Coordinates of C-alpha atoms in Angstrom, one line a residue:
X7 CA -34.1 82.7 -14.7
X8 CA -34.5 84.1 -11.2
X9 CA -34.4 87.8 -12.5
X10 CA -37.2 86.7 -14.9
X11 CA -39.2 84.9 -11.9
X12 CA -39.0 88.3 -9.7
X13 CA -40.2 90.1 -12.7
X14 CA -43.1 88.1 -13.4
X15 CA -44.2 87.8 -9.6
X16 CA -43.9 91.8 -9.6
X17 CA -46.1 92.4 -12.1
X18 CA -48.5 89.5 -10.9
X19 CA -48.3 91.5 -7.3
X20 CA -49.5 94.5 -9.3
X21 CA -52.7 93.3 -10.7
X22 CA -51.6 91.8 -14.0
X23 CA -53.1 88.2 -14.0
X24 CA -52.6 86.7 -17.4
X25 CA -49.1 85.1 -17.1
X26 CA -48.5 84.6 -20.9
X27 CA -49.3 88.4 -21.2
X28 CA -46.9 89.2 -18.6
X29 CA -44.1 87.2 -19.9
X30 CA -44.9 88.6 -23.5
X31 CA -44.7 92.2 -22.2
X32 CA -41.4 91.3 -20.6
X33 CA -39.8 90.1 -23.5
X34 CA -40.8 93.0 -25.5
X35 CA -39.4 95.4 -23.0
X36 CA -36.2 93.2 -23.0
X37 CA -37.2 92.5 -19.1
X38 CA -37.6 96.1 -18.1
X39 CA -40.5 95.9 -15.6
X40 CA -41.3 99.8 -16.0
X41 CA -41.6 99.1 -19.9
X42 CA -43.6 96.1 -19.5
X43 CA -46.1 98.0 -17.2
X44 CA -46.5 100.3 -20.3
X45 CA -47.5 97.5 -22.7
X46 CA -49.7 96.1 -20.0
X47 CA -51.5 99.2 -19.6
X48 CA -52.1 99.4 -23.3
X49 CA -53.4 95.9 -23.3
X50 CA -57.4 95.2 -23.0
X51 CA -58.1 93.4 -19.7
X52 CA -58.5 89.7 -20.3
X53 CA -61.8 88.1 -19.7
X54 CA -62.3 85.1 -18.2
X55 CA -65.6 83.1 -19.1
X56 CA -67.5 81.4 -15.9
X57 CA -66.9 77.8 -17.1
X58 CA -68.1 74.5 -15.0
X59 CA -64.9 73.2 -13.6
X60 CA -65.7 69.9 -15.3
X61 CA -65.1 71.4 -18.9
X62 CA -61.8 73.3 -17.7
X63 CA -58.6 72.4 -19.3
X64 CA -55.5 74.5 -18.6
X65 CA -52.8 74.7 -20.9
X66 CA -49.7 75.7 -18.9
X67 CA -46.8 73.5 -20.0
X68 CA -43.6 72.8 -18.1
X69 CA -41.4 74.0 -20.7
X70 CA -43.2 77.4 -19.9
X71 CA -42.0 77.1 -16.7
X72 CA -38.6 75.6 -16.4
X73 CA -35.5 76.7 -18.4
X74 CA -34.0 73.5 -20.0
X75 CA -30.6 73.8 -18.5
X76 CA -31.8 74.4 -14.8
X77 CA -33.7 71.9 -13.0
X78 CA -33.2 73.4 -9.4
X79 CA -35.3 76.5 -9.8
X80 CA -38.7 76.5 -8.3
X81 CA -41.3 77.8 -10.7
X82 CA -42.3 81.0 -8.7
X83 CA -44.4 82.5 -11.2
X84 CA -46.3 79.2 -11.7
X85 CA -47.2 79.7 -7.8
X86 CA -48.4 83.1 -8.2
X87 CA -50.7 81.9 -11.3
X88 CA -51.7 78.6 -9.4
X89 CA -52.9 80.9 -6.5
X90 CA -54.9 83.3 -8.6
X91 CA -56.9 80.1 -9.9
X92 CA -57.2 78.4 -6.9
X93 CA -58.4 81.1 -4.5
X94 CA -61.6 82.6 -6.8
X95 CA -65.2 81.5 -6.8
X96 CA -65.2 80.1 -10.5
X97 CA -61.7 78.4 -9.5
X98 CA -60.0 76.2 -11.9
X99 CA -57.3 73.7 -11.0
X100 CA -55.0 72.0 -13.7
X101 CA -54.7 68.5 -13.0
X102 CA -52.1 67.2 -15.9
X103 CA -48.4 66.3 -15.0
X104 CA -47.1 69.0 -17.4
X105 CA -49.4 71.8 -15.9
X106 CA -48.9 74.3 -13.0
X107 CA -49.7 71.6 -9.8
X108 CA -47.9 69.1 -11.2
X109 CA -45.0 70.9 -12.1
X110 CA -45.0 72.2 -8.5
X111 CA -45.5 69.2 -6.9
X112 CA -42.5 67.8 -8.9
X113 CA -40.2 70.7 -8.2
X114 CA -40.9 70.3 -4.7
X115 CA -40.2 67.0 -4.4
X116 CA -36.7 67.7 -6.2
X117 CA -35.9 70.3 -3.3
X118 CA -37.0 67.9 -0.7
X119 CA -34.3 65.2 -1.9
X120 CA -31.9 68.0 -1.3
X121 CA -33.1 69.0 2.1
X122 CA -33.9 72.5 0.8
X123 CA -37.7 72.5 0.6
X124 CA -38.3 75.0 3.3
X125 CA -35.7 77.2 2.3
X126 CA -37.5 78.2 -1.0
X127 CA -40.1 81.2 -0.2
X128 CA -41.9 80.5 -3.3
X129 CA -42.2 76.3 -2.3
X130 CA -43.1 77.2 1.3
X131 CA -46.0 79.6 0.0
X132 CA -47.1 76.5 -2.4
X133 CA -46.9 74.1 0.4
X134 CA -48.7 76.2 3.4
X135 CA -51.2 77.8 1.1
X136 CA -51.9 76.9 -2.1
X137 CA -51.4 72.8 -1.9
X138 CA -53.6 72.1 1.0
X139 CA -56.5 74.3 -0.6
X140 CA -56.0 72.9 -4.2
X141 CA -56.3 69.2 -2.6
X142 CA -59.2 69.7 -0.6
X143 CA -61.0 71.4 -3.5
X144 CA -59.9 68.5 -6.0
X145 CA -60.9 65.6 -3.4
X146 CA -64.2 67.3 -1.7
X147 CA -66.1 69.6 -4.2
X148 CA -69.9 68.8 -4.8
X149 CA -68.8 68.8 -8.6
X150 CA -66.4 65.9 -8.3
X151 CA -69.1 63.4 -9.4
X152 CA -69.7 65.3 -12.7
X153 CA -66.1 65.1 -13.8
X154 CA -65.0 63.4 -17.0
X155 CA -62.9 60.4 -16.4
X156 CA -59.9 62.3 -17.5
X157 CA -60.3 64.6 -14.7
X158 CA -60.4 61.7 -12.3
X159 CA -57.5 60.1 -13.6
X160 CA -55.7 63.6 -13.5
X161 CA -56.5 63.8 -9.9
X162 CA -55.1 60.5 -9.3
X163 CA -52.0 61.4 -11.1
X164 CA -51.7 64.7 -8.5
X165 CA -51.8 62.4 -5.7
X166 CA -49.3 60.0 -6.5
X167 CA -47.0 63.0 -7.1
X168 CA -48.0 64.1 -3.5
X169 CA -47.3 60.6 -2.1
X170 CA -43.6 60.7 -3.7
X171 CA -43.5 64.3 -2.3
X172 CA -44.3 63.6 1.3
X173 CA -42.0 60.5 1.4
X174 CA -39.2 62.4 0.0
X175 CA -39.8 65.0 2.4
X176 CA -40.0 62.4 5.6
X177 CA -36.5 61.7 5.3
X178 CA -35.5 64.5 7.4
X179 CA -36.6 66.4 10.5
X180 CA -38.8 68.3 11.6
X181 CA -42.3 66.3 10.8
X182 CA -44.1 67.8 8.0
X183 CA -47.7 68.1 9.9
X184 CA -49.1 70.3 7.4
X185 CA -48.5 67.6 4.5
X186 CA -50.0 65.0 6.6
X187 CA -53.0 66.9 6.8
X188 CA -53.4 66.6 3.0
X189 CA -52.4 63.0 3.2
X190 CA -55.0 62.3 5.8
X191 CA -57.6 63.8 3.3
X192 CA -56.2 61.9 0.4
X193 CA -56.3 58.7 2.1
X194 CA -59.7 59.3 3.6
X195 CA -62.1 56.8 1.8
X196 CA -65.0 58.6 2.6
X197 CA -63.8 61.7 0.5
X198 CA -65.9 62.7 -2.5
X199 CA -63.2 61.5 -5.1
X200 CA -62.5 58.3 -3.5
X201 CA -66.4 57.6 -3.0
X202 CA -66.7 58.7 -6.6
X203 CA -63.8 56.2 -7.7
X204 CA -64.8 53.3 -5.2
X205 CA -65.4 50.8 -8.2
X206 CA -62.0 51.3 -9.9
X207 CA -60.1 48.2 -9.6
X208 CA -56.5 48.1 -8.1
X209 CA -53.5 47.6 -9.9
X210 CA -52.3 43.9 -9.4
X211 CA -49.2 43.0 -8.8
X212 CA -47.6 46.4 -9.6
X213 CA -47.3 45.4 -13.2
X214 CA -47.3 48.8 -14.7
X215 CA -43.9 49.6 -12.4
X216 CA -42.1 47.0 -14.2
X217 CA -42.1 44.6 -11.6
X218 CA -44.1 41.5 -11.0
X219 CA -43.1 41.2 -7.1
X220 CA -43.9 44.2 -5.0
X221 CA -44.7 44.3 -1.5
X222 CA -48.7 45.0 -0.6
X223 CA -49.8 47.0 2.2
X224 CA -53.4 47.4 1.2
X225 CA -56.2 45.5 -0.8
X226 CA -59.7 45.7 -1.1
X227 CA -61.8 45.2 2.0
X228 CA -64.5 42.6 2.4
X229 CA -66.2 45.1 4.9
X230 CA -67.6 46.8 1.6
X231 CA -69.4 45.4 -1.2
X232 CA -67.5 43.6 -3.5
X233 CA -68.0 46.1 -6.1
X234 CA -66.3 48.7 -3.8
X235 CA -62.6 48.0 -4.5
X236 CA -61.3 51.4 -3.7
X237 CA -58.4 50.7 -6.3
X238 CA -57.0 53.9 -6.7
X239 CA -56.6 54.7 -3.0
X240 CA -55.3 51.0 -2.5
X241 CA -52.6 52.0 -5.1
X242 CA -51.6 55.2 -3.3
X243 CA -51.5 53.2 0.1
X244 CA -49.3 50.5 -1.6
X245 CA -47.1 53.4 -3.3
X246 CA -46.6 55.2 0.2
X247 CA -45.5 52.0 1.5
X248 CA -43.2 50.8 -1.2
X249 CA -41.5 54.6 -1.0
X250 CA -41.0 53.4 2.9
X251 CA -43.8 55.7 4.5
X252 CA -45.0 53.3 7.0
X253 CA -41.0 52.9 8.0
X254 CA -40.5 56.6 8.1
X255 CA -43.4 56.9 10.4
X256 CA -42.1 54.7 12.8
X257 CA -38.7 56.5 12.5
X258 CA -40.0 59.6 13.1
X259 CA -41.5 58.4 16.7
X260 CA -38.0 56.9 17.5
X261 CA -37.2 60.6 18.0
X262 CA -38.6 61.7 21.8
X263 CA -39.0 65.4 20.5
X264 CA -41.7 63.9 18.4
X265 CA -43.8 62.7 21.1
X266 CA -46.9 65.1 21.0
X267 CA -50.0 65.1 20.6
X268 CA -50.2 67.1 17.4
X269 CA -47.2 65.5 15.9
X270 CA -48.3 62.0 16.7
X271 CA -51.9 62.7 15.6
X272 CA -50.6 64.2 12.4
X273 CA -48.7 60.9 11.5
X274 CA -51.4 58.2 12.6
X275 CA -54.6 59.8 11.1
X276 CA -53.8 59.1 7.7
X277 CA -53.2 55.5 8.4
X278 CA -56.8 55.5 10.4
X279 CA -58.6 57.2 7.4
X280 CA -57.5 54.2 5.4
X281 CA -57.4 51.4 8.0
X282 CA -60.2 49.2 6.3
X283 CA -57.8 48.5 3.4
X284 CA -54.8 48.2 5.4
X285 CA -53.2 44.2 5.3
X286 CA -52.9 43.5 8.6
X287 CA -49.8 41.0 8.4
X288 CA -48.3 43.8 5.9
X289 CA -48.5 46.8 8.6
X290 CA -48.8 45.2 11.8
X291 CA -45.1 45.2 12.6
X292 CA -44.4 48.8 10.9
X293 CA -47.3 50.1 13.0
X294 CA -46.8 48.6 16.3
X295 CA -44.2 50.8 17.7
X296 CA -45.8 53.9 16.6
X297 CA -48.8 52.4 18.7
X298 CA -46.9 51.7 21.6
X299 CA -45.4 55.1 21.7
X300 CA -48.8 56.6 21.5
X301 CA -50.4 54.5 24.0
X302 CA -47.7 55.2 26.5
X303 CA -48.0 58.9 25.8
X304 CA -51.7 58.6 26.4
X305 CA -51.2 56.9 29.9
X306 CA -48.8 59.4 31.2
X307 CA -50.6 62.4 30.9
X308 CA -51.3 64.4 33.9
X309 CA -53.9 66.6 34.8
X310 CA -52.0 69.9 34.2
X311 CA -50.9 68.6 30.7
X312 CA -54.7 69.0 29.7
X313 CA -54.2 73.0 29.8
X314 CA -51.8 72.9 27.1
X315 CA -52.4 73.4 23.6
X316 CA -51.0 70.3 22.5
X317 CA -54.0 68.6 24.1
X318 CA -56.3 70.1 21.6
X319 CA -54.9 67.3 19.0
X320 CA -55.4 64.6 22.0
X321 CA -58.9 63.8 20.3
X322 CA -57.6 63.1 17.0
X323 CA -54.9 60.9 18.5
X324 CA -57.6 58.9 20.4
X325 CA -59.4 58.3 17.4
X326 CA -56.4 57.2 15.1
X327 CA -55.6 54.8 18.1
X328 CA -59.0 53.4 18.3
X329 CA -59.8 52.9 14.5
X330 CA -56.2 51.2 14.0
X331 CA -57.0 48.9 16.8
X332 CA -60.1 47.8 15.5
X333 CA -58.7 46.7 12.2
X334 CA -55.4 45.8 12.9
X335 CA -55.7 44.7 16.6
X336 CA -59.2 43.9 16.9
X337 CA -58.8 42.1 20.3
X338 CA -57.5 44.9 21.7
X339 CA -59.9 47.4 20.5
X340 CA -61.6 47.9 23.9
X341 CA -58.6 49.1 25.7
X342 CA -59.2 52.1 23.6
X343 CA -62.2 53.2 25.3

């Protein structure tokens, strides 16, 4: 499997962009790269039609990515193919669990369970370069409002997989600040995708998770019109809480090495972006220690500290503190000014 991935990646880097043709050529060449190049050079270049992203469906199945007997491998060639699809003018991002983005998210979660996520080159490339751009386009594209229900539901599935990934990754240091940037985007109720699907009702009692009683951390807010339920976002925040996401954030801030504006702003911004939906009684005790640390940090800033690069994130930290106070501790909101 590793040799296959390396050869596929090598041919992809040489400019051959069709994964299926690469795999076919390697199969015919018995995995000899030079022979595979000869096969590929004899083939006509694939044509990619310019299609509206609402009509795109990419059939790249998980059984084409993983060998059946080894689930520890990261799908290197899927990363290269996904990169090719994401970073182009007429981009197309697969949205089904069994396709490239879903498979890479699940593979990342498996590596994170073993504390090995940052040790895999392909996984790092996926996390640092491809994942942020893929979610940015899925959640903030001008075309979002035109996409069919199937695509909207697929994006919701990708967001669920991301929440599973980040809550798994939070079990060890260091704080994955870049992943928290994507979480902040997903939890932003003003993004295009959340706005498009704001009338979706939330899941009640987590009944489709096989349990009638589960903790709720978010619910529709009376700050919005009654029809604006933001149900999918509510479900995602509840999934984050159910997987100990709030608890993990508090644990991160028990480590004094994480007491920087950059890290604290990264940890708190996702919560601020969904603050109107948070249930104060459910999250207050979980968030309170984080707020105390952040406020103390702010009070102890000296004039010479303002020259450090870390202060570039101080505005975001202050924004998060104020928004969270307004919704969770409204009596103390004035103290944030």
